[in-house]
Amino acid sequence: MKSFTMARTVINNLVKGPATLMYPQRKRTFTAITRGRVENDINKCIFCGMCSKRCPTYAIVVTKEPKEWGIDRLKCCTCNLCVEVCPKKCLSMDNHYFPPARERLMGIHKLRPNQ
Ligand code: SF4
Ligand code: SF4
């Protein structure tokens, strides 16, 4: 019985082809609920700092003057807490991952001076 199961597995593996993707020729498609990266619709943000206070990894920095919202993506553990607490619902979880980076950069969003 075991040899039959093993033979079936071998045949299945031969017919199905590789389980891995031919990256980067074939890109992975993410589901809608994938927690990729936090995005901010900065025009709706009121710079209240709620997201920064609740972030467990201290990844978000908010300053009122100048009006800036920044995120250290290497610190973010994509827990979604900031998205849940934002009173203006301007934060969202994009289902794509941030591209690889060589340096530790803050993703800074600034409100334009005339707003
Ligand atoms: S909680 Fe929302 S509105 Fe407040 S600073 Fe963060 S992103 Fe802006
Ligand atoms: S998803 Fe979690 S870890 Fe990432 S910035 Fe928001 S609160 Fe912080």
mmCIF file of C-alpha atoms and ligand atoms in Angstrom:
data_model
loop_
_atom_site.group_PDB
_atom_site.id
_atom_site.type_symbol
_atom_site.label_atom_id
_atom_site.label_comp_id
_atom_site.label_asym_id
_atom_site.label_seq_id
_atom_site.Cartn_x
_atom_site.Cartn_y
_atom_site.Cartn_z
ATOM 1 C CA MET A 1 0.000 0.000 0.000
ATOM 2 C CA LYS A 2 2.848 2.368 0.900
ATOM 3 C CA SER A 3 4.606 1.707 -2.414
ATOM 4 C CA PHE A 4 1.354 2.496 -4.243
ATOM 5 C CA THR A 5 1.060 5.835 -2.401
ATOM 6 C CA MET A 6 4.680 6.626 -3.148
ATOM 7 C CA ALA A 7 4.251 5.755 -6.837
ATOM 8 C CA ARG A 8 1.184 7.982 -7.042
ATOM 9 C CA THR A 9 3.141 10.870 -5.455
ATOM 10 C CA VAL A 10 6.026 10.398 -7.891
ATOM 11 C CA ILE A 11 3.700 10.349 -10.911
ATOM 12 C CA ASN A 12 1.816 13.415 -9.631
ATOM 13 C CA ASN A 13 5.064 15.313 -9.174
ATOM 14 C CA LEU A 14 6.234 14.371 -12.661
ATOM 15 C CA VAL A 15 2.982 15.513 -14.283
ATOM 16 C CA LYS A 16 2.338 18.708 -12.284
ATOM 17 C CA GLY A 17 5.712 20.381 -12.847
ATOM 18 C CA PRO A 18 7.557 22.554 -10.298
ATOM 19 C CA ALA A 19 5.679 23.933 -7.296
ATOM 20 C CA THR A 20 7.854 27.063 -7.281
ATOM 21 C CA LEU A 21 7.327 30.139 -9.454
ATOM 22 C CA MET A 22 9.784 31.145 -12.186
ATOM 23 C CA TYR A 23 10.522 34.452 -10.403
ATOM 24 C CA PRO A 24 11.072 37.155 -11.655
ATOM 25 C CA GLN A 25 9.665 36.055 -15.044
ATOM 26 C CA ARG A 26 6.391 35.089 -13.359
ATOM 27 C CA LYS A 27 5.204 37.410 -10.609
ATOM 28 C CA ARG A 28 3.235 36.122 -7.650
ATOM 29 C CA THR A 29 -0.373 37.342 -7.437
ATOM 30 C CA PHE A 30 -1.394 38.377 -3.947
ATOM 31 C CA THR A 31 -4.838 37.947 -2.448
ATOM 32 C CA ALA A 32 -6.902 41.009 -1.536
ATOM 33 C CA ILE A 33 -6.291 40.443 2.201
ATOM 34 C CA THR A 34 -2.499 40.182 1.923
ATOM 35 C CA ARG A 35 -0.855 42.571 4.390
ATOM 36 C CA GLY A 36 1.843 44.068 2.203
ATOM 37 C CA ARG A 37 2.613 47.655 3.179
ATOM 38 C CA VAL A 38 0.918 50.545 4.944
ATOM 39 C CA GLU A 39 -0.120 53.427 2.691
ATOM 40 C CA ASN A 40 -1.341 56.863 3.744
ATOM 41 C CA ASP A 41 -3.736 59.085 1.803
ATOM 42 C CA ILE A 42 -1.892 62.122 3.140
ATOM 43 C CA ASN A 43 -4.552 64.631 2.030
ATOM 44 C CA LYS A 44 -7.008 63.131 4.542
ATOM 45 C CA CYS A 45 -4.483 62.918 7.420
ATOM 46 C CA ILE A 46 -4.941 65.356 10.322
ATOM 47 C CA PHE A 47 -1.554 64.486 11.918
ATOM 48 C CA CYS A 48 -3.186 63.501 15.208
ATOM 49 C CA GLY A 49 -0.469 60.920 15.937
ATOM 50 C CA MET A 50 -2.874 58.126 16.968
ATOM 51 C CA CYS A 51 -1.217 55.689 14.570
ATOM 52 C CA SER A 52 2.227 56.543 15.929
ATOM 53 C CA LYS A 53 1.131 56.091 19.568
ATOM 54 C CA ARG A 54 -0.445 52.680 18.922
ATOM 55 C CA CYS A 55 2.283 51.268 16.683
ATOM 56 C CA PRO A 56 3.934 48.423 18.669
ATOM 57 C CA THR A 57 7.251 48.712 16.800
ATOM 58 C CA TYR A 58 7.511 52.539 16.785
ATOM 59 C CA ALA A 59 7.651 52.468 12.995
ATOM 60 C CA ILE A 60 5.548 55.610 12.471
ATOM 61 C CA VAL A 61 6.723 59.166 13.170
ATOM 62 C CA VAL A 62 4.217 62.033 12.946
ATOM 63 C CA THR A 63 5.080 65.717 13.259
ATOM 64 C CA LYS A 64 2.522 68.512 13.352
ATOM 65 C CA GLU A 65 4.924 71.284 12.260
ATOM 66 C CA PRO A 66 5.970 70.649 9.538
ATOM 67 C CA LYS A 67 3.061 68.367 8.741
ATOM 68 C CA GLU A 68 4.817 65.098 8.045
ATOM 69 C CA TRP A 69 3.945 61.426 8.388
ATOM 70 C CA GLY A 70 6.741 58.895 8.047
ATOM 71 C CA ILE A 71 7.106 55.143 8.306
ATOM 72 C CA ASP A 72 10.213 52.988 8.721
ATOM 73 C CA ARG A 73 9.126 49.995 6.663
ATOM 74 C CA LEU A 74 11.862 47.772 8.074
ATOM 75 C CA LYS A 75 10.346 48.201 11.547
ATOM 76 C CA CYS A 76 6.735 47.637 10.468
ATOM 77 C CA CYS A 77 5.436 44.139 11.288
ATOM 78 C CA THR A 78 2.195 44.707 9.286
ATOM 79 C CA CYS A 79 0.004 44.182 12.344
ATOM 80 C CA ASN A 80 -2.652 46.526 10.862
ATOM 81 C CA LEU A 81 -3.196 48.319 14.209
ATOM 82 C CA CYS A 82 -2.504 51.780 12.790
ATOM 83 C CA VAL A 83 -5.046 51.195 10.026
ATOM 84 C CA GLU A 84 -7.667 50.203 12.616
ATOM 85 C CA VAL A 85 -7.148 53.196 14.944
ATOM 86 C CA CYS A 86 -6.860 55.982 12.356
ATOM 87 C CA PRO A 87 -9.864 58.283 12.936
ATOM 88 C CA LYS A 88 -9.791 59.642 9.368
ATOM 89 C CA LYS A 89 -9.449 56.192 7.741
ATOM 90 C CA CYS A 90 -6.618 57.507 5.599
ATOM 91 C CA LEU A 91 -4.351 54.538 6.316
ATOM 92 C CA SER A 92 -4.745 51.334 4.359
ATOM 93 C CA MET A 93 -2.894 48.075 3.933
ATOM 94 C CA ASP A 94 -1.747 47.673 0.341
ATOM 95 C CA ASN A 95 -1.581 44.031 -0.740
ATOM 96 C CA HIS A 96 1.808 44.527 -2.439
ATOM 97 C CA TYR A 97 5.127 44.344 -0.651
ATOM 98 C CA PHE A 98 7.572 47.232 -0.640
ATOM 99 C CA PRO A 99 10.402 46.636 -3.119
ATOM 100 C CA PRO A 100 13.792 45.594 -1.696
ATOM 101 C CA ALA A 101 15.975 48.492 -0.527
ATOM 102 C CA ARG A 102 19.712 48.860 0.044
ATOM 103 C CA GLU A 103 19.378 51.611 2.657
ATOM 104 C CA ARG A 104 17.128 52.165 5.632
ATOM 105 C CA LEU A 105 14.868 54.951 4.351
ATOM 106 C CA MET A 106 11.872 56.537 6.045
ATOM 107 C CA GLY A 107 8.827 56.638 3.765
ATOM 108 C CA ILE A 108 7.961 60.289 4.374
ATOM 109 C CA HIS A 109 4.631 61.754 3.269
ATOM 110 C CA LYS A 110 4.366 65.536 3.451
ATOM 111 C CA LEU A 111 1.307 67.723 3.202
ATOM 112 C CA ARG A 112 1.821 70.300 0.500
ATOM 113 C CA PRO A 113 2.165 73.900 1.880
ATOM 114 C CA ASN A 114 -1.046 75.191 0.235
ATOM 115 C CA GLN A 115 -3.215 72.542 1.976
HETATM 116 S S1 SF4 B 1 -4.025 58.275 12.882
HETATM 117 FE FE1 SF4 B 1 -4.583 58.744 10.761
HETATM 118 S S2 SF4 B 1 -5.064 60.914 10.795
HETATM 119 FE FE2 SF4 B 1 -3.931 60.518 12.660
HETATM 120 S S3 SF4 B 1 -1.774 60.917 12.113
HETATM 121 FE FE3 SF4 B 1 -2.123 58.750 11.779
HETATM 122 S S4 SF4 B 1 -2.649 58.605 9.618
HETATM 123 FE FE4 SF4 B 1 -2.925 60.734 10.206
HETATM 124 S S1 SF4 B 2 1.058 47.952 10.617
HETATM 125 FE FE1 SF4 B 2 1.534 47.744 12.822
HETATM 126 S S2 SF4 B 2 3.762 47.788 12.892
HETATM 127 FE FE2 SF4 B 2 3.205 48.553 10.880
HETATM 128 S S3 SF4 B 2 3.157 50.769 11.098
HETATM 129 FE FE3 SF4 B 2 1.058 49.999 11.475
HETATM 130 S S4 SF4 B 2 0.910 49.702 13.691
HETATM 131 FE FE4 SF4 B 2 3.086 49.889 13.171
#
